[in-house]
PDB file of C-alpha atoms in Angstrom:
ATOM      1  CA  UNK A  42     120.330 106.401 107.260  1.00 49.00           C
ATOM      2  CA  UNK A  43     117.112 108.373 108.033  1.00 57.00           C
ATOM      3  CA  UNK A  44     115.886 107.195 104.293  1.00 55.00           C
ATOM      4  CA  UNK A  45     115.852 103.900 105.602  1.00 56.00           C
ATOM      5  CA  UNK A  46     113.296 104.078 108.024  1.00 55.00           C
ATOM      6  CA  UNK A  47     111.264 107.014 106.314  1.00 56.00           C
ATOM      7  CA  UNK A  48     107.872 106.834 104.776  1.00 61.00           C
ATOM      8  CA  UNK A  49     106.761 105.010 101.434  1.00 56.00           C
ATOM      9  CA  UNK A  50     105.503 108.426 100.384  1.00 62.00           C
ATOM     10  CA  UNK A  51     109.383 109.433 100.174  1.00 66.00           C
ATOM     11  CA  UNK A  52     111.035 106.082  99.966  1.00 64.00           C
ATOM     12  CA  UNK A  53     109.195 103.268  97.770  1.00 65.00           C
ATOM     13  CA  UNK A  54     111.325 100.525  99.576  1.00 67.00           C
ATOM     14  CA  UNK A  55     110.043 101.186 102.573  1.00 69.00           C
ATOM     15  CA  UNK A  56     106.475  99.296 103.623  1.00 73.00           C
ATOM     16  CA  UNK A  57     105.985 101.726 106.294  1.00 73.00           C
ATOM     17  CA  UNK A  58     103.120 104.415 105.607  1.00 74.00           C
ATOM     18  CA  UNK A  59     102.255 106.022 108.888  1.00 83.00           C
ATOM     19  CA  UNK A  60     105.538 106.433 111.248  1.00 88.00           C
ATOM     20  CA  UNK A  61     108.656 106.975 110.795  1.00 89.00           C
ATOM     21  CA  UNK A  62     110.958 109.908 109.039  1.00 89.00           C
ATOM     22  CA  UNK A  63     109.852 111.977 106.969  1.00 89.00           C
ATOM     23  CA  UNK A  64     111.693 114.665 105.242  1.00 89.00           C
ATOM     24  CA  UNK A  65     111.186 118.246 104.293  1.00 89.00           C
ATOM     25  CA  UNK A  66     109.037 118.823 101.383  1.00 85.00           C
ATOM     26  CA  UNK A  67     110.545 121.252  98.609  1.00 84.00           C
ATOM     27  CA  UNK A  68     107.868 124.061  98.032  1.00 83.00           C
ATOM     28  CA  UNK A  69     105.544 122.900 100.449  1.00 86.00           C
ATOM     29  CA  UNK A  70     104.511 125.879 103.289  1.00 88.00           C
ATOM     30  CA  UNK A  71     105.478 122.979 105.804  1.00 90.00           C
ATOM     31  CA  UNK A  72     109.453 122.981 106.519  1.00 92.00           C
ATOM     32  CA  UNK A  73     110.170 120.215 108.471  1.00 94.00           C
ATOM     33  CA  UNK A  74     111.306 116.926 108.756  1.00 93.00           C
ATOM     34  CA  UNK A  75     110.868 114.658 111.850  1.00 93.00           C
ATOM     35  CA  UNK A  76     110.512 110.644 112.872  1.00 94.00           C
ATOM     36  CA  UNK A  77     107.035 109.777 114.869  1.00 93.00           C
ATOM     37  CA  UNK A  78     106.114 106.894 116.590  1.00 94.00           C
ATOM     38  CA  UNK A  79     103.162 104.975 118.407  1.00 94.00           C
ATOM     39  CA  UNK A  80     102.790 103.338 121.473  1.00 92.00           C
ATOM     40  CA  UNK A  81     104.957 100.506 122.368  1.00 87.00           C
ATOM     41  CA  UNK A  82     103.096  97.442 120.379  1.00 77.00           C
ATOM     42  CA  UNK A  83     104.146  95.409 118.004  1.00 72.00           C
ATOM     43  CA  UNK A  84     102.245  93.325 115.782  1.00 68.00           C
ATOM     44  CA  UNK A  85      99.023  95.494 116.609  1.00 73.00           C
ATOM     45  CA  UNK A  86      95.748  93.322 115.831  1.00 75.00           C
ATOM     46  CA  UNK A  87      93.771  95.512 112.786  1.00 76.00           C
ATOM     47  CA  UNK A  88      90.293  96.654 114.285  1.00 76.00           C
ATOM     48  CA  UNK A  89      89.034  97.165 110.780  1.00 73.00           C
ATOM     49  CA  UNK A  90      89.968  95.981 106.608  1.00 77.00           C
ATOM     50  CA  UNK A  91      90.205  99.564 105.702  1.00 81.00           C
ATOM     51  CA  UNK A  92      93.234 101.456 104.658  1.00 79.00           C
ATOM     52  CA  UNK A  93      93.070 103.963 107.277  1.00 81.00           C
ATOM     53  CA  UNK A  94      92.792 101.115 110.515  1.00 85.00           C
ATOM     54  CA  UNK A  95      96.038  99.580 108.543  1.00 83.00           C
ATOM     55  CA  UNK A  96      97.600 103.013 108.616  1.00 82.00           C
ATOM     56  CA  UNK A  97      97.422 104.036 111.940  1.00 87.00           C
ATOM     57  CA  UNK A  98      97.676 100.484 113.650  1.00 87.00           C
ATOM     58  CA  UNK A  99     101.101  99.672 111.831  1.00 87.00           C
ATOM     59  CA  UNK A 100     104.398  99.353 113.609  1.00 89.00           C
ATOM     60  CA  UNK A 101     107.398 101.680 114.703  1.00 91.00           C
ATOM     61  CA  UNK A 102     110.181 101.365 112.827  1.00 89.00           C
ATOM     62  CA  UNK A 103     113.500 101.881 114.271  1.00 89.00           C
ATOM     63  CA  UNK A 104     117.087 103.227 113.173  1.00 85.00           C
ATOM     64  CA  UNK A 105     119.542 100.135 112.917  1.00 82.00           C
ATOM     65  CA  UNK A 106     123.172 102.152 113.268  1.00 78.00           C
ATOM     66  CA  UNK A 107     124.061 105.272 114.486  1.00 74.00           C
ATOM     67  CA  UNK A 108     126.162 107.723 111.496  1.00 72.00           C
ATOM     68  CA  UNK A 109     128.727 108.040 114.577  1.00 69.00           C
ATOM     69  CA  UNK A 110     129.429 104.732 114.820  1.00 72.00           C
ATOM     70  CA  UNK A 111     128.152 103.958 118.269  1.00 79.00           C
ATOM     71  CA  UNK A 112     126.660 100.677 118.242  1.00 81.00           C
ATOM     72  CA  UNK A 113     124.579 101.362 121.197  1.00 84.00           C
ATOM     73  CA  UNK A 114     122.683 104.192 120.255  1.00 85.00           C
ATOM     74  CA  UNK A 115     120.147 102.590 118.458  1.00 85.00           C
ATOM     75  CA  UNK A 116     119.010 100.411 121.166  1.00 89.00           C
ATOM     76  CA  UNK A 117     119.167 103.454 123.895  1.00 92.00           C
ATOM     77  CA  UNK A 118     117.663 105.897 121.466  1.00 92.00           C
ATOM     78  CA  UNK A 119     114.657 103.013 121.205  1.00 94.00           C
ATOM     79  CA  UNK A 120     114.331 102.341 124.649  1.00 95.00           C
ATOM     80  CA  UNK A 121     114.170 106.823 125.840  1.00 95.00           C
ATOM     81  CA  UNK A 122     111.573 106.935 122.918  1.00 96.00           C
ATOM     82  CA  UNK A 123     109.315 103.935 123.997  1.00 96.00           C
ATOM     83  CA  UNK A 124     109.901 105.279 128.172  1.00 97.00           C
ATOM     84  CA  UNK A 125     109.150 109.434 127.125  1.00 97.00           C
ATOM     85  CA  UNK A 126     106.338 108.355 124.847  1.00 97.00           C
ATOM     86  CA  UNK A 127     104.760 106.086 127.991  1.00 96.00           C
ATOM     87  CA  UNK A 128     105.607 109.108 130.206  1.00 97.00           C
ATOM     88  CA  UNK A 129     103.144 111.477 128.631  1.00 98.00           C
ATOM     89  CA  UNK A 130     100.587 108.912 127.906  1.00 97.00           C
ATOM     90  CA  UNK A 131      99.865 108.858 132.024  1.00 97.00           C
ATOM     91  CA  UNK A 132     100.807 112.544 132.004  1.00 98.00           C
ATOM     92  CA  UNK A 133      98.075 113.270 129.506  1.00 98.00           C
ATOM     93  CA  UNK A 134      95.608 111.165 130.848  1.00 98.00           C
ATOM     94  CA  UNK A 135      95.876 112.581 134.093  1.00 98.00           C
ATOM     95  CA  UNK A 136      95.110 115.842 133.046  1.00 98.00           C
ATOM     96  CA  UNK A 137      92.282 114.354 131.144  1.00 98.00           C
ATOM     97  CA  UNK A 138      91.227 113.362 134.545  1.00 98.00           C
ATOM     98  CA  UNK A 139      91.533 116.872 136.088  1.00 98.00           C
ATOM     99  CA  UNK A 140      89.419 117.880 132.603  1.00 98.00           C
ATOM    100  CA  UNK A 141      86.608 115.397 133.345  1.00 97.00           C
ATOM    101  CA  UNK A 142      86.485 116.531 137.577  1.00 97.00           C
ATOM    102  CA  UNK A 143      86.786 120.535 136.725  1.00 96.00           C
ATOM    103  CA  UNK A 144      83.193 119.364 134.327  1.00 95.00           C
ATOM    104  CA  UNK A 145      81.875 117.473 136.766  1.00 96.00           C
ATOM    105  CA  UNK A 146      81.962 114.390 134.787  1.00 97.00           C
ATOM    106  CA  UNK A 147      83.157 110.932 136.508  1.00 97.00           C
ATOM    107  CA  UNK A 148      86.894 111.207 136.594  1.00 98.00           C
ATOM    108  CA  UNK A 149      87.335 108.384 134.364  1.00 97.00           C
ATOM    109  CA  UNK A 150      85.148 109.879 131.693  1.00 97.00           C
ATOM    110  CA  UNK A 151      88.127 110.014 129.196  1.00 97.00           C
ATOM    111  CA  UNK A 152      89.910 106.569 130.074  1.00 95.00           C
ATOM    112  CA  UNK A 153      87.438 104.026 128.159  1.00 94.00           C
ATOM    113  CA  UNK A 154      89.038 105.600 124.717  1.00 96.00           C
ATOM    114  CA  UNK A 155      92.277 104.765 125.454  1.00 96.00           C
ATOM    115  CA  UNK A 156      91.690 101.012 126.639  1.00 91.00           C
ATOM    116  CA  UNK A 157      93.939  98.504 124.346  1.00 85.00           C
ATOM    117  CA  UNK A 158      95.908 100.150 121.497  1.00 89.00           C
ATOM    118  CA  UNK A 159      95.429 104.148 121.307  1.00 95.00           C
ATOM    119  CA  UNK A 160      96.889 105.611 118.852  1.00 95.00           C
ATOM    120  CA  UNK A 161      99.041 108.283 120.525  1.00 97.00           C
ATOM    121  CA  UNK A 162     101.770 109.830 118.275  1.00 96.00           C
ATOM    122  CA  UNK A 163     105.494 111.095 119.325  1.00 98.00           C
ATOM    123  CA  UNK A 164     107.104 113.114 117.301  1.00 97.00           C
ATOM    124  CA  UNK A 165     110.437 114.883 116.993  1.00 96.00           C
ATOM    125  CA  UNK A 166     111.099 118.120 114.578  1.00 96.00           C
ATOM    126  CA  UNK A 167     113.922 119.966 113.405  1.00 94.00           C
ATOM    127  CA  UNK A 168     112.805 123.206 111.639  1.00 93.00           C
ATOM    128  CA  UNK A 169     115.701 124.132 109.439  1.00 92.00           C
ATOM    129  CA  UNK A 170     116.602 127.966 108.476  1.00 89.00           C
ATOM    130  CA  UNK A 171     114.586 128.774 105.415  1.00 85.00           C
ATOM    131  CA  UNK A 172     116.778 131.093 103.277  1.00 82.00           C
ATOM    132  CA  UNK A 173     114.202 131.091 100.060  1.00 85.00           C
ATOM    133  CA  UNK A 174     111.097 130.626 101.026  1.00 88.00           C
ATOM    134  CA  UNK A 175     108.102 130.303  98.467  1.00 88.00           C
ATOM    135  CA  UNK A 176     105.620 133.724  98.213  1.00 90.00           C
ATOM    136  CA  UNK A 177     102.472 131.357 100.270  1.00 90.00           C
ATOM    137  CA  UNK A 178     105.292 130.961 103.192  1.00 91.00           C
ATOM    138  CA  UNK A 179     105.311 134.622 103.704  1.00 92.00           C
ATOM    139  CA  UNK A 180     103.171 136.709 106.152  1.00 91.00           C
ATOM    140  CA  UNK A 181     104.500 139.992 106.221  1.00 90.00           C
ATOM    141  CA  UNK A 182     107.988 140.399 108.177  1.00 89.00           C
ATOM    142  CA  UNK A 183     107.390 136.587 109.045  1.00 91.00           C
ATOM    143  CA  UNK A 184     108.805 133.186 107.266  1.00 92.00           C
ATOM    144  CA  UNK A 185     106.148 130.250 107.685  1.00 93.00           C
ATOM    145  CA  UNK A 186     107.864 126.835 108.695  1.00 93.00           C
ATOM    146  CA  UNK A 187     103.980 125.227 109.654  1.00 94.00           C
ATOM    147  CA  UNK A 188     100.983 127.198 108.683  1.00 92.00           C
ATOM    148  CA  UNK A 189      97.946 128.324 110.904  1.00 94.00           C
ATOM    149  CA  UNK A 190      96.098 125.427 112.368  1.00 93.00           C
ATOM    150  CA  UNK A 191      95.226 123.286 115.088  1.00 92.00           C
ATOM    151  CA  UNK A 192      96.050 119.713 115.839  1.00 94.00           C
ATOM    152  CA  UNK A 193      93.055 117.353 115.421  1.00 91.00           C
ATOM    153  CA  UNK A 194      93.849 115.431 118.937  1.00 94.00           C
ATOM    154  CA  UNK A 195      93.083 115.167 122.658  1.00 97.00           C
ATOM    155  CA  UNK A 196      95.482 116.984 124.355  1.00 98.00           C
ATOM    156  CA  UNK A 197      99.678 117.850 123.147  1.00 98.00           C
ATOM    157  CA  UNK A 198     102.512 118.564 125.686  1.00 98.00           C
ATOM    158  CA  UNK A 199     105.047 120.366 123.353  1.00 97.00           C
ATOM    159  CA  UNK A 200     108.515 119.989 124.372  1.00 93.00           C
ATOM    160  CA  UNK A 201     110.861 122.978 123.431  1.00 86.00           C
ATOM    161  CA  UNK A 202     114.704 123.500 123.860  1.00 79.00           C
ATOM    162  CA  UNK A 203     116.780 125.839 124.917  1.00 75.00           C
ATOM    163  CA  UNK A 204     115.400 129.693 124.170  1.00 73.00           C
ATOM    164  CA  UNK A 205     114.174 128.636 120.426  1.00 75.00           C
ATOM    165  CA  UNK A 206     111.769 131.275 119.234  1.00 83.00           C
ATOM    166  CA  UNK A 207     109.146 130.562 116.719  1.00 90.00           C
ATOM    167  CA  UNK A 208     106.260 128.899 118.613  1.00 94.00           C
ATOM    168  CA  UNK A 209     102.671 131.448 117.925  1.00 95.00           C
ATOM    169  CA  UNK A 210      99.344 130.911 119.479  1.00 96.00           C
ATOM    170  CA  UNK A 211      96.136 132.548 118.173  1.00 95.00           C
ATOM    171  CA  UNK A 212      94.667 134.399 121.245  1.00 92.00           C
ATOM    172  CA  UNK A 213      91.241 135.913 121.591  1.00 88.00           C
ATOM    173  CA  UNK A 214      91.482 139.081 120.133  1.00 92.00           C
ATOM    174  CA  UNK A 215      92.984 137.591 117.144  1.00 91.00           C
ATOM    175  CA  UNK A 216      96.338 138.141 117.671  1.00 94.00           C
ATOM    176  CA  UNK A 217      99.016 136.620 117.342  1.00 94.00           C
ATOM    177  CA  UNK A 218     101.172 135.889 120.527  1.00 94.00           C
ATOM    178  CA  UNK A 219     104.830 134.162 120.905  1.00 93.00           C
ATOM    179  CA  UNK A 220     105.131 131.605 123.380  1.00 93.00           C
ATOM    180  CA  UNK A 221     108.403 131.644 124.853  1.00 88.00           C
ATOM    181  CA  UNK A 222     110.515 128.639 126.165  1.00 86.00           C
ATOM    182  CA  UNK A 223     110.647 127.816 129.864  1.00 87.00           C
ATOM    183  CA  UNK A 224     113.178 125.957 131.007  1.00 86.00           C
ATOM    184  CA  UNK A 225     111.611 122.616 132.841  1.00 88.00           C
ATOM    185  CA  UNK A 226     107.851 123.243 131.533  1.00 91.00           C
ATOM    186  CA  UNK A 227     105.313 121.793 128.698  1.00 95.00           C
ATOM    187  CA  UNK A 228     103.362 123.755 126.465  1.00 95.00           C
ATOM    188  CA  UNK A 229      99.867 122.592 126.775  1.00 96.00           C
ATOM    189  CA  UNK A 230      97.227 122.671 123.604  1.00 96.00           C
ATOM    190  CA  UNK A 231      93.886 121.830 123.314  1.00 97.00           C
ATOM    191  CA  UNK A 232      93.212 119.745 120.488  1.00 96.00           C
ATOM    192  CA  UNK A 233      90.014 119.666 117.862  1.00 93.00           C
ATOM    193  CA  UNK A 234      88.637 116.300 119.526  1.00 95.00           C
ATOM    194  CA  UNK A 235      88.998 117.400 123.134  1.00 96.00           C
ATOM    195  CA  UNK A 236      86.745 120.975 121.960  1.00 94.00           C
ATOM    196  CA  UNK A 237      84.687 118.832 120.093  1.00 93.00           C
ATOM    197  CA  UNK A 238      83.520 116.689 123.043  1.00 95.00           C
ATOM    198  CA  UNK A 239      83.643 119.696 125.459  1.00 95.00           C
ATOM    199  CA  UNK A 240      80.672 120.990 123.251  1.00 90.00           C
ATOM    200  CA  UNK A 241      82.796 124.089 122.495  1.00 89.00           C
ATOM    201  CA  UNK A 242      83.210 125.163 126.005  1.00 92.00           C
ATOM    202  CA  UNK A 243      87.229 124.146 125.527  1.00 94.00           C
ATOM    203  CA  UNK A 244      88.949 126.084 123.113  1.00 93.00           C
ATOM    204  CA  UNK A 245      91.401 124.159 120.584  1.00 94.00           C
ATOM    205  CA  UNK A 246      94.331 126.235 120.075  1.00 91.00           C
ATOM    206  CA  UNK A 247      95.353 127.826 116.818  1.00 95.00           C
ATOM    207  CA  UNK A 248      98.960 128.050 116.438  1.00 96.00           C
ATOM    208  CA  UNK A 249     101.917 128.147 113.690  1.00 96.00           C
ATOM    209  CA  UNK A 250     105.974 128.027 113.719  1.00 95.00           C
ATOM    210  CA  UNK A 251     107.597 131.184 111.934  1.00 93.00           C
ATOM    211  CA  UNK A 252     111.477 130.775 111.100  1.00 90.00           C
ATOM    212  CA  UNK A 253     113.693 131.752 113.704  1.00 82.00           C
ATOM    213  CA  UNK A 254     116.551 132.439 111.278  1.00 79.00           C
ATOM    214  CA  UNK A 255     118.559 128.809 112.828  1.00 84.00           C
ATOM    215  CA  UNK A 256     118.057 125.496 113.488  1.00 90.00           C
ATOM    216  CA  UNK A 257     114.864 124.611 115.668  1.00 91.00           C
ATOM    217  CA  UNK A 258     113.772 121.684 117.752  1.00 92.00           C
ATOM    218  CA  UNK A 259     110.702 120.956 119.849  1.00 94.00           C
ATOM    219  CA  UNK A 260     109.351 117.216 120.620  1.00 96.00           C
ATOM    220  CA  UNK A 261     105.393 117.404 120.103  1.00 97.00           C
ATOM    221  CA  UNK A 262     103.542 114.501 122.113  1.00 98.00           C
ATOM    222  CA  UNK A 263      99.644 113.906 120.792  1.00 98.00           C
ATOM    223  CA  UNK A 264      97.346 112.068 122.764  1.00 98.00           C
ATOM    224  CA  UNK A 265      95.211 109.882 120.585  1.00 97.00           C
ATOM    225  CA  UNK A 266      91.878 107.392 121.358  1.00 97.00           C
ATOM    226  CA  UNK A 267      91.811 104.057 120.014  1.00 94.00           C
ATOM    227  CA  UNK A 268      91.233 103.754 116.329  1.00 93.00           C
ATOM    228  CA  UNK A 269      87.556 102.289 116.730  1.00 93.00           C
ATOM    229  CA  UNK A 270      86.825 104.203 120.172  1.00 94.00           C
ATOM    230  CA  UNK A 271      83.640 105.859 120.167  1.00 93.00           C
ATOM    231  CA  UNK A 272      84.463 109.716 120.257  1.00 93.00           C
ATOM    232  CA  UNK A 273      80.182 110.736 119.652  1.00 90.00           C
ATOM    233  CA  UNK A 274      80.401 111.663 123.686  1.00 91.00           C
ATOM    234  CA  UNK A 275      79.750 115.416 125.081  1.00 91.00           C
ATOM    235  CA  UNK A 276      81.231 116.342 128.310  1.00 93.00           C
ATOM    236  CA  UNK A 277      78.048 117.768 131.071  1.00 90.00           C
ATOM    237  CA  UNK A 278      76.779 120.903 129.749  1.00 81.00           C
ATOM    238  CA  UNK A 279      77.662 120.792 126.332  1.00 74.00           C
ATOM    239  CA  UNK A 280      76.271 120.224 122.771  1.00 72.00           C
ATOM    240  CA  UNK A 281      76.995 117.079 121.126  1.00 66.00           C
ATOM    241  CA  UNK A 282      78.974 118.539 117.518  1.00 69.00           C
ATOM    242  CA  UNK A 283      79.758 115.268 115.984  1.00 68.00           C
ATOM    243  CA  UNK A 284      76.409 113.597 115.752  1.00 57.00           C
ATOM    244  CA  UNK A 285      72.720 114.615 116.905  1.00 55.00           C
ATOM    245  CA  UNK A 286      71.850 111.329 117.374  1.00 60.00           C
ATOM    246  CA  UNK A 287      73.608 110.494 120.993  1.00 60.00           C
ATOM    247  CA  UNK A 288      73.383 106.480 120.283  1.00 57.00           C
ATOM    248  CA  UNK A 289      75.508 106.810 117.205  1.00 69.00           C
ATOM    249  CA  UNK A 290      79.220 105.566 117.431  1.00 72.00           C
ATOM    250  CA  UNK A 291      81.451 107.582 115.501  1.00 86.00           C
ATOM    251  CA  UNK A 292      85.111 106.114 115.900  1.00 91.00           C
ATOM    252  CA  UNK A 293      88.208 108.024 116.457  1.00 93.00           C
ATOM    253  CA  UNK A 294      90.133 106.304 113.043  1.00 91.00           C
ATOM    254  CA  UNK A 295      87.516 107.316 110.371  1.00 88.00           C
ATOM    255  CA  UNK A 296      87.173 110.948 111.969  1.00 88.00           C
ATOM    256  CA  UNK A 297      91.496 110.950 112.600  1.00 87.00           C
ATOM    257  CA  UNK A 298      91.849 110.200 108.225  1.00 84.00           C
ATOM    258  CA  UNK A 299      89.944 112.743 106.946  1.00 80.00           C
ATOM    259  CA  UNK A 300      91.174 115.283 109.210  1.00 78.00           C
ATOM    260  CA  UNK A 301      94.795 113.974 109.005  1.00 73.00           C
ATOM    261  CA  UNK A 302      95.256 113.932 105.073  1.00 67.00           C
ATOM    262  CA  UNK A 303      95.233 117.875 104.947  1.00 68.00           C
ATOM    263  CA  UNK A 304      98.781 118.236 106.213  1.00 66.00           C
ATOM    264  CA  UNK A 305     101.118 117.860 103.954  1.00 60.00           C
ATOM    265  CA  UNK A 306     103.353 115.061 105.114  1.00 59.00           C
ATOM    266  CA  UNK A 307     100.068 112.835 104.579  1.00 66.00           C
ATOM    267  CA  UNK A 308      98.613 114.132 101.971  1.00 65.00           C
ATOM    268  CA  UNK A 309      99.038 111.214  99.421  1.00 66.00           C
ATOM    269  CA  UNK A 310      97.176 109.240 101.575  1.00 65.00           C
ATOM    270  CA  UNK A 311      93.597 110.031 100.020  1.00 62.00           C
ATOM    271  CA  UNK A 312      95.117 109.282  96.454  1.00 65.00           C
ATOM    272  CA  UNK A 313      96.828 105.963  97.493  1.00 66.00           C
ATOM    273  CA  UNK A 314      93.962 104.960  99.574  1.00 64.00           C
ATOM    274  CA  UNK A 315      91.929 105.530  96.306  1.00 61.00           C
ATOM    275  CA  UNK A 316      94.055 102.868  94.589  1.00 69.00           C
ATOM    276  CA  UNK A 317      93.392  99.850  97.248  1.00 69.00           C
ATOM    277  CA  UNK A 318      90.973  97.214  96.911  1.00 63.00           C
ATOM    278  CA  UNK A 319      89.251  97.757 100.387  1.00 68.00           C
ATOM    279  CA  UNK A 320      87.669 101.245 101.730  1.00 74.00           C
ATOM    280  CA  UNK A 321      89.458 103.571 102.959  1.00 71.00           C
ATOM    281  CA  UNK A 322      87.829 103.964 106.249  1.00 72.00           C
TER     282      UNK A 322
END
């Protein structure tokens, strides 16, 4: 069943590119598989003929049956998805609002990005145990399940369960710390685009999942701007990073692609978008 609503990169049937399941990729140093999904739109208006503004603007596809036979569970597992994913839209933004006050910036500094369609993402993993792992997924006494890196967005609240071990942040002596679960809390990262307009003053957090010899879970949420929002803005006191010219529009979408293709669930996106007729951002 989960082939059925996965990506074209792992099922040709399917027409979706973008969200969806996607399955754990033999060899890879990534060992996951997970379903995502975007805000609760359908038939999203395209903001631009490019591959990319196709990509991320396409629609959530949904499980039809449950393998257990209940004939409900599709339409309640739809409906807790579209709620928790609305949930930590407002819970993001707000602390984007606390963000903008602790700057001294207008308190709605953030919200003109996320006006219309953002492009937030919601995502549920399951790590699996990794009994043979390939040499590159080694560090040492540790088994890689996602490499060293930092996600490219505004904010994530990281939802873990029960006492699932695994989750490592980078800290500022260049160690590496665990984070352990607490019961009734969010992990909280700062993403590339949120240190990016802070001017560097807001640290985006370096982090990686190591095997925890079982089965683990964790629901990711990543706050996103519009695909065409203008993200060439510096919070007060920092230095504008993405442009020196402070009247130039650099959009969210373009930025999002090029950063986005080096994981390896979306990696094939460069080479197919190389293959269309119109640009790819």
């Amino acid at each position: 069943m989960r082939m059925r609503i996965s990506k074209k990169s792992f099922n040709p049937e399917c027409e979706h590119e973008y969200r969806g399941f996607f399955p754990v990729i033999p060899g890879e140093v990534s060992h996951k598989e997970g379903f995502e999904m975007g805000p609760k739109v359908e038939n999203r208006p395209i903001p631009a003929k490019t591959v990319a503004a196709r990509l991320f603007n396409e629609d959530n596809q949904w499980p039809t049956e449950d393998p257990a036979g209940d004939a409900n569970m599709p339409k309640h597992f739809r409906t807790w998805m579209e709620e928790y994913h609305s949930n930590m839209t407002e819970a993001s933004l707000e602390l984007l609002r606390l963000i903008a006050e602790g700057f001294e910036a207008p308190t709605e500094f953030f919200t003109p990005m996320f006006t219309g369609n953002h492009l937030s993402t919601l995502r549920l993993i399951h790590y699996p145990p990794r009994p043979n792992p390939p040499e590159e997924a080694r560090d040492g006494e540790y088994v890689i399940q996602t490499a060293e890196h930092r996600d490219t967005v505004m904010v994530t609240l990281l939802a873990t369960f029960k006492d699932y071990p695994g989750l490592q942040v980078r800290w500022i002596d260049d160690t590496l710390l665990d984070v352990p679960h607490r019961p009734g809390h969010l992990v909280v990262n700062i993403g590339a685009l949120l240190a990016t307009i802070s001017g560097g003053k807001l640290k985006a957090t370096r982090h990686r999942i190591i095997d925890c010899c079982g089965d683990r879970f964790s629901v990711p949420f990543f706050l996103e701007p519009r695909y065409d929002a203008n993200i060439n803005v510096v919070l007060p006191g920092g230095t504008p990073e993405l442009s020196s010219d402070e009247d130039e529009c650099v959009e969210y979408g373009p930025w999002l692609f090029k950063l986005t293709t080096r994981f390896a669930e979306y990696r094939d996106l460069i080479e197919r978008a190389s293959k269309e007729s119109i640009p790819a951002y």
